[in-house]
Amino acid sequence: MTIPSPQSPQDPAPQDPAPQDPAPQGPAPQDPVSQDAAPRKPAPLPAGPRLTGPQFAGPRAPRPGSPGGGLARGLQRVTASALGPYQSAVVRIGFAATYLFFLLRELPHRHELYGPDSPWHWDLARQLTEGNRAFSVLMWTDSTVWFEAVYVLTLLSAAALMLGWRTRTMSVLFMVGVLSVQNRSIFMGDGGDNVVHLMAIYLVLTRCAQVWSLDARRAARTARRAAEGLPPLRDIVGPVLWVVLGHVLVTATVMGGLGGTWWLPTLLWILWLSAAAWWVVNRYAPQSEPRTLLDVLANLTHNATLAVIMAEVCLIYATAGWYKIQGSRWQDGTALYYPLNLDYFTPWPALSDILGASGLMVMVLTYGTVIVQVAFPFTLFNRRVKNVLLIVMIGEHAGIALLLGLPFFSMAMIAADAVFLPTAFLVWLGTRATIGRRRLLSRLPGRSRTQGNTGTPARADGTDGRPADGPARGGHGGTEEPRLQGGGGGHTLVG
């Protein structure tokens, strides 16, 4: 004899074959409370029951208003996803483009700045790096061929990082190139070079290729093939890069060419070994717990690094503003007048003369610069005020590039400020760029207007990391690249 289990919304009671009081026809009630309004005496359970249904659901989740619920949601948020995918992509593109354009501009003068013809001779640089334990592969040898190879490799890695091709590997090569070139002639840099120096290290630890990258496109194609039941395309470039760079790393470690600090060799070896771990797990156990663990560790590292980048930007503005307050020229509102009358900082003398001739404009810009820099870190808790000051600071750096002739410093600071840009604005900007690119391609001969719309439309992510609206229609409702959980690291041997 079979004894029925207690009634529940998931396990409705069997109907009586001969009901005495039939209920009126209509839809069954959906409210569990109304269904179990009358108390019932549960029937005895058979031996070895299967614990299913809501009465055996396990420990109840914390209530939304409880402290434990907020902590659990926060922990799940920072471990389940890499936050700020669009912001980190803009930071990646901005700093890679800044250093790429800098290297291209200094291409005719590279030997005088960082090469064998530099006033800061190779022997002097060697003595300095041995004293401060700085890292530079240009100190391995004073050969001109080696210098040219390092310079070209740094230039190519900056271009590949900007495009998001093999982002994990290119970010490491970009960091090595930036450190090597800047530590070769440290007196050639300015504040913008210091920012690039720091951000080149931070980018290595971020998953900055989730959107707006060639890696995201490749991952999307792999996902489509998996959805269609096709095997993934065989990757040859990743393992080859991993083997070649592994030989270089081993040789540099044995020869003592990784500088005198401990953190750089440790970081390079962790990155190299973790790339192998990603490849093995993705190839042989893509749905296993080790794959989930690697994702969690990568997300935690990315989110922590993104927080460090934000703190770094706030620290830059706070220290700059408070140091300005202590200067007498900034106190009396005349500090901007002096650089506008120096030949070194006047690429447009006529424009500088017009601006410097107005005492009111000089005073307003001088005091405004101090107020914005000091106030910005305190406005992060108010989104509207923060966005207004962010626009003002970006305009300020654009003015510095135009009036004072410091374009790369301004590009570096604007790229750093981009970490605070709203996600909705970046999604809109990406959509506009996608539409413009498709319109441009549609005007080329031999291409139809609908070409380029292949694939599954993307979904625009909101500020909480979830889709903000429905699928993009024709590319007008989101970016072309979907947000991928593993973008930027783990799909190939070198990510």
mmCIF file of N, CA, C and O in Angstrom, residues 157-217:
data_model
loop_
_atom_site.group_PDB
_atom_site.id
_atom_site.type_symbol
_atom_site.label_atom_id
_atom_site.label_comp_id
_atom_site.label_asym_id
_atom_site.label_seq_id
_atom_site.Cartn_x
_atom_site.Cartn_y
_atom_site.Cartn_z
ATOM 1 N N SER A 157 53.275 45.469 -28.544
ATOM 2 C CA SER A 157 52.465 45.008 -27.411
ATOM 3 C C SER A 157 51.441 46.066 -27.008
ATOM 4 O O SER A 157 50.314 45.725 -26.615
ATOM 5 N N ALA A 158 51.797 47.349 -27.111
ATOM 6 C CA ALA A 158 50.827 48.405 -26.811
ATOM 7 C C ALA A 158 49.676 48.380 -27.810
ATOM 8 O O ALA A 158 48.509 48.532 -27.433
ATOM 9 N N ALA A 159 49.991 48.175 -29.090
ATOM 10 C CA ALA A 159 48.929 48.103 -30.102
ATOM 11 C C ALA A 159 48.042 46.879 -29.882
ATOM 12 O O ALA A 159 46.809 46.966 -29.987
ATOM 13 N N ALA A 160 48.642 45.729 -29.574
ATOM 14 C CA ALA A 160 47.848 44.514 -29.347
ATOM 15 C C ALA A 160 47.000 44.641 -28.089
ATOM 16 O O ALA A 160 45.853 44.164 -28.050
ATOM 17 N N LEU A 161 47.534 45.283 -27.051
ATOM 18 C CA LEU A 161 46.749 45.473 -25.830
ATOM 19 C C LEU A 161 45.582 46.418 -26.076
ATOM 20 O O LEU A 161 44.486 46.211 -25.537
ATOM 21 N N MET A 162 45.785 47.436 -26.857
ATOM 22 C CA MET A 162 44.703 48.362 -27.172
ATOM 23 C C MET A 162 43.576 47.639 -27.911
ATOM 24 O O MET A 162 42.384 47.886 -27.652
ATOM 25 N N LEU A 163 43.925 46.727 -28.818
ATOM 26 C CA LEU A 163 42.925 45.966 -29.563
ATOM 27 C C LEU A 163 42.373 44.794 -28.771
ATOM 28 O O LEU A 163 41.352 44.211 -29.172
ATOM 29 N N GLY A 164 43.014 44.415 -27.688
ATOM 30 C CA GLY A 164 42.548 43.289 -26.894
ATOM 31 C C GLY A 164 42.859 41.945 -27.500
ATOM 32 O O GLY A 164 42.074 41.002 -27.362
ATOM 33 N N TRP A 165 44.005 41.812 -28.150
ATOM 34 C CA TRP A 165 44.421 40.535 -28.735
ATOM 35 C C TRP A 165 45.373 39.836 -27.780
ATOM 36 O O TRP A 165 46.400 40.388 -27.410
ATOM 37 N N ARG A 166 45.010 38.640 -27.320
ATOM 38 C CA ARG A 166 45.808 37.896 -26.335
ATOM 39 C C ARG A 166 46.136 38.824 -25.164
ATOM 40 O O ARG A 166 47.297 39.047 -24.804
ATOM 41 N N THR A 167 45.085 39.350 -24.570
ATOM 42 C CA THR A 167 45.238 40.471 -23.641
ATOM 43 C C THR A 167 46.105 40.122 -22.451
ATOM 44 O O THR A 167 46.906 40.945 -21.998
ATOM 45 N N ARG A 168 45.966 38.933 -21.924
ATOM 46 C CA ARG A 168 46.764 38.582 -20.746
ATOM 47 C C ARG A 168 48.250 38.609 -21.062
ATOM 48 O O ARG A 168 49.051 39.183 -20.317
ATOM 49 N N THR A 169 48.634 38.030 -22.163
ATOM 50 C CA THR A 169 50.047 38.016 -22.539
ATOM 51 C C THR A 169 50.530 39.401 -22.928
ATOM 52 O O THR A 169 51.622 39.830 -22.534
ATOM 53 N N MET A 170 49.721 40.122 -23.708
ATOM 54 C CA MET A 170 50.136 41.450 -24.146
ATOM 55 C C MET A 170 50.235 42.428 -22.981
ATOM 56 O O MET A 170 51.061 43.336 -23.003
ATOM 57 N N SER A 171 49.405 42.262 -21.967
ATOM 58 C CA SER A 171 49.526 43.137 -20.798
ATOM 59 C C SER A 171 50.839 42.914 -20.062
ATOM 60 O O SER A 171 51.449 43.870 -19.567
ATOM 61 N N VAL A 172 51.305 41.665 -20.014
ATOM 62 C CA VAL A 172 52.601 41.386 -19.385
ATOM 63 C C VAL A 172 53.735 41.977 -20.223
ATOM 64 O O VAL A 172 54.653 42.618 -19.681
ATOM 65 N N LEU A 173 53.686 41.776 -21.531
ATOM 66 C CA LEU A 173 54.722 42.352 -22.389
ATOM 67 C C LEU A 173 54.683 43.874 -22.355
ATOM 68 O O LEU A 173 55.732 44.538 -22.397
ATOM 69 N N PHE A 174 53.500 44.448 -22.280
ATOM 70 C CA PHE A 174 53.374 45.901 -22.177
ATOM 71 C C PHE A 174 54.001 46.400 -20.879
ATOM 72 O O PHE A 174 54.711 47.416 -20.869
ATOM 73 N N MET A 175 53.744 45.720 -19.780
ATOM 74 C CA MET A 175 54.345 46.108 -18.506
ATOM 75 C C MET A 175 55.863 46.023 -18.567
ATOM 76 O O MET A 175 56.572 46.941 -18.129
ATOM 77 N N VAL A 176 56.367 44.931 -19.118
ATOM 78 C CA VAL A 176 57.826 44.777 -19.223
ATOM 79 C C VAL A 176 58.421 45.876 -20.095
ATOM 80 O O VAL A 176 59.478 46.463 -19.769
ATOM 81 N N GLY A 177 57.764 46.208 -21.210
ATOM 82 C CA GLY A 177 58.273 47.249 -22.085
ATOM 83 C C GLY A 177 58.247 48.619 -21.441
ATOM 84 O O GLY A 177 59.211 49.393 -21.554
ATOM 85 N N VAL A 178 57.159 48.953 -20.753
ATOM 86 C CA VAL A 178 57.060 50.261 -20.094
ATOM 87 C C VAL A 178 58.121 50.404 -19.013
ATOM 88 O O VAL A 178 58.826 51.430 -18.923
ATOM 89 N N LEU A 179 58.263 49.390 -18.159
ATOM 90 C CA LEU A 179 59.271 49.451 -17.106
ATOM 91 C C LEU A 179 60.678 49.540 -17.682
ATOM 92 O O LEU A 179 61.534 50.276 -17.165
ATOM 93 N N SER A 180 60.934 48.809 -18.755
ATOM 94 C CA SER A 180 62.275 48.796 -19.335
ATOM 95 C C SER A 180 62.633 50.144 -19.947
ATOM 96 O O SER A 180 63.730 50.675 -19.726
ATOM 97 N N VAL A 181 61.716 50.715 -20.713
ATOM 98 C CA VAL A 181 62.007 51.985 -21.382
ATOM 99 C C VAL A 181 62.115 53.113 -20.377
ATOM 100 O O VAL A 181 63.047 53.936 -20.438
ATOM 101 N N GLN A 182 61.209 53.175 -19.416
ATOM 102 C CA GLN A 182 61.241 54.276 -18.464
ATOM 103 C C GLN A 182 62.413 54.174 -17.496
ATOM 104 O O GLN A 182 63.016 55.186 -17.143
ATOM 105 N N ASN A 183 62.750 52.976 -17.055
ATOM 106 C CA ASN A 183 63.884 52.823 -16.142
ATOM 107 C C ASN A 183 65.230 52.977 -16.848
ATOM 108 O O ASN A 183 66.244 53.147 -16.178
ATOM 109 N N ARG A 184 65.228 52.943 -18.170
ATOM 110 C CA ARG A 184 66.486 53.183 -18.899
ATOM 111 C C ARG A 184 66.921 54.636 -18.779
ATOM 112 O O ARG A 184 68.119 54.922 -18.585
ATOM 113 N N SER A 185 65.979 55.584 -18.879
ATOM 114 C CA SER A 185 66.297 57.007 -18.748
ATOM 115 C C SER A 185 65.192 57.643 -17.920
ATOM 116 O O SER A 185 64.197 58.150 -18.454
ATOM 117 N N ILE A 186 65.372 57.618 -16.614
ATOM 118 C CA ILE A 186 64.309 58.051 -15.717
ATOM 119 C C ILE A 186 64.108 59.557 -15.745
ATOM 120 O O ILE A 186 63.047 60.052 -15.344
ATOM 121 N N PHE A 187 65.082 60.313 -16.227
ATOM 122 C CA PHE A 187 64.959 61.766 -16.232
ATOM 123 C C PHE A 187 64.191 62.281 -17.443
ATOM 124 O O PHE A 187 64.045 63.491 -17.593
ATOM 125 N N MET A 188 63.726 61.409 -18.295
ATOM 126 C CA MET A 188 62.971 61.816 -19.476
ATOM 127 C C MET A 188 61.470 61.838 -19.240
ATOM 128 O O MET A 188 60.734 62.259 -20.118
ATOM 129 N N GLY A 189 61.023 61.414 -18.098
ATOM 130 C CA GLY A 189 59.592 61.285 -17.867
ATOM 131 C C GLY A 189 59.007 62.471 -17.133
ATOM 132 O O GLY A 189 59.695 63.402 -16.704
ATOM 133 N N ASP A 190 57.680 62.450 -16.993
ATOM 134 C CA ASP A 190 56.956 63.454 -16.225
ATOM 135 C C ASP A 190 55.864 62.749 -15.429
ATOM 136 O O ASP A 190 55.890 61.524 -15.260
ATOM 137 N N GLY A 191 54.890 63.532 -14.940
ATOM 138 C CA GLY A 191 53.832 62.927 -14.139
ATOM 139 C C GLY A 191 53.008 61.912 -14.901
ATOM 140 O O GLY A 191 52.580 60.904 -14.345
ATOM 141 N N GLY A 192 52.786 62.166 -16.191
ATOM 142 C CA GLY A 192 52.039 61.198 -16.990
ATOM 143 C C GLY A 192 52.749 59.869 -17.116
ATOM 144 O O GLY A 192 52.111 58.807 -17.092
ATOM 145 N N ASP A 193 54.085 59.898 -17.246
ATOM 146 C CA ASP A 193 54.842 58.643 -17.313
ATOM 147 C C ASP A 193 54.733 57.850 -16.020
ATOM 148 O O ASP A 193 54.709 56.618 -16.041
ATOM 149 N N ASN A 194 54.689 58.548 -14.892
ATOM 150 C CA ASN A 194 54.526 57.836 -13.621
ATOM 151 C C ASN A 194 53.180 57.134 -13.545
ATOM 152 O O ASN A 194 53.076 56.009 -13.033
ATOM 153 N N VAL A 195 52.138 57.789 -14.047
ATOM 154 C CA VAL A 195 50.807 57.157 -14.041
ATOM 155 C C VAL A 195 50.795 55.937 -14.957
ATOM 156 O O VAL A 195 50.254 54.884 -14.596
ATOM 157 N N VAL A 196 51.381 56.054 -16.143
ATOM 158 C CA VAL A 196 51.456 54.908 -17.058
ATOM 159 C C VAL A 196 52.247 53.777 -16.428
ATOM 160 O O VAL A 196 51.905 52.591 -16.566
ATOM 161 N N HIS A 197 53.314 54.128 -15.729
ATOM 162 C CA HIS A 197 54.164 53.137 -15.052
ATOM 163 C C HIS A 197 53.326 52.303 -14.079
ATOM 164 O O HIS A 197 53.411 51.065 -14.074
ATOM 165 N N LEU A 198 52.523 52.962 -13.269
ATOM 166 C CA LEU A 198 51.711 52.251 -12.279
ATOM 167 C C LEU A 198 50.581 51.460 -12.936
ATOM 168 O O LEU A 198 50.340 50.296 -12.588
ATOM 169 N N MET A 199 49.890 52.085 -13.879
ATOM 170 C CA MET A 199 48.754 51.408 -14.493
ATOM 171 C C MET A 199 49.180 50.222 -15.340
ATOM 172 O O MET A 199 48.406 49.266 -15.510
ATOM 173 N N ALA A 200 50.377 50.253 -15.901
ATOM 174 C CA ALA A 200 50.861 49.094 -16.651
ATOM 175 C C ALA A 200 50.979 47.866 -15.752
ATOM 176 O O ALA A 200 50.738 46.735 -16.192
ATOM 177 N N ILE A 201 51.318 48.089 -14.492
ATOM 178 C CA ILE A 201 51.395 46.971 -13.540
ATOM 179 C C ILE A 201 49.996 46.514 -13.137
ATOM 180 O O ILE A 201 49.715 45.311 -13.058
ATOM 181 N N TYR A 202 49.098 47.473 -12.922
ATOM 182 C CA TYR A 202 47.752 47.113 -12.482
ATOM 183 C C TYR A 202 46.985 46.361 -13.568
ATOM 184 O O TYR A 202 46.204 45.449 -13.264
ATOM 185 N N LEU A 203 47.180 46.732 -14.820
ATOM 186 C CA LEU A 203 46.415 46.101 -15.899
ATOM 187 C C LEU A 203 46.698 44.605 -16.002
ATOM 188 O O LEU A 203 45.857 43.846 -16.485
ATOM 189 N N VAL A 204 47.875 44.179 -15.581
ATOM 190 C CA VAL A 204 48.213 42.756 -15.638
ATOM 191 C C VAL A 204 47.260 41.943 -14.758
ATOM 192 O O VAL A 204 46.950 40.788 -15.067
ATOM 193 N N LEU A 205 46.770 42.550 -13.690
ATOM 194 C CA LEU A 205 45.955 41.832 -12.721
ATOM 195 C C LEU A 205 44.463 41.961 -12.965
ATOM 196 O O LEU A 205 43.659 41.446 -12.181
ATOM 197 N N THR A 206 44.066 42.646 -14.031
ATOM 198 C CA THR A 206 42.643 42.854 -14.298
ATOM 199 C C THR A 206 42.179 41.981 -15.457
ATOM 200 O O THR A 206 42.968 41.569 -16.299
ATOM 201 N N ARG A 207 40.874 41.749 -15.488
ATOM 202 C CA ARG A 207 40.237 41.056 -16.617
ATOM 203 C C ARG A 207 39.644 42.139 -17.519
ATOM 204 O O ARG A 207 38.433 42.339 -17.578
ATOM 205 N N CYS A 208 40.523 42.842 -18.200
ATOM 206 C CA CYS A 208 40.141 44.056 -18.918
ATOM 207 C C CYS A 208 39.758 43.786 -20.369
ATOM 208 O O CYS A 208 39.672 44.737 -21.159
ATOM 209 N N ALA A 209 39.527 42.538 -20.747
ATOM 210 C CA ALA A 209 39.154 42.215 -22.125
ATOM 211 C C ALA A 209 37.775 41.584 -22.212
ATOM 212 O O ALA A 209 37.472 40.881 -23.164
ATOM 213 N N GLN A 210 36.923 41.848 -21.220
ATOM 214 C CA GLN A 210 35.585 41.254 -21.248
ATOM 215 C C GLN A 210 34.727 41.828 -22.373
ATOM 216 O O GLN A 210 33.877 41.140 -22.924
ATOM 217 N N VAL A 211 34.945 43.092 -22.696
ATOM 218 C CA VAL A 211 34.209 43.751 -23.779
ATOM 219 C C VAL A 211 35.204 44.550 -24.593
ATOM 220 O O VAL A 211 36.318 44.838 -24.147
ATOM 221 N N TRP A 212 34.797 44.909 -25.829
ATOM 222 C CA TRP A 212 35.578 45.783 -26.694
ATOM 223 C C TRP A 212 36.989 45.232 -26.923
ATOM 224 O O TRP A 212 37.993 45.938 -26.780
ATOM 225 N N SER A 213 37.086 43.970 -27.265
ATOM 226 C CA SER A 213 38.389 43.358 -27.497
ATOM 227 C C SER A 213 38.243 42.221 -28.502
ATOM 228 O O SER A 213 37.151 41.663 -28.678
ATOM 229 N N LEU A 214 39.345 41.884 -29.132
ATOM 230 C CA LEU A 214 39.356 40.738 -30.032
ATOM 231 C C LEU A 214 39.219 39.434 -29.266
ATOM 232 O O LEU A 214 38.693 38.452 -29.803
ATOM 233 N N ASP A 215 39.690 39.411 -28.035
ATOM 234 C CA ASP A 215 39.510 38.212 -27.211
ATOM 235 C C ASP A 215 38.033 37.945 -26.941
ATOM 236 O O ASP A 215 37.594 36.789 -26.941
ATOM 237 N N ALA A 216 37.245 39.002 -26.714
ATOM 238 C CA ALA A 216 35.812 38.820 -26.497
ATOM 239 C C ALA A 216 35.135 38.277 -27.752
ATOM 240 O O ALA A 216 34.237 37.432 -27.674
ATOM 241 N N ARG A 217 35.567 38.739 -28.920
ATOM 242 C CA ARG A 217 35.011 38.200 -30.160
ATOM 243 C C ARG A 217 35.348 36.721 -30.319
ATOM 244 O O ARG A 217 34.503 35.916 -30.703
#
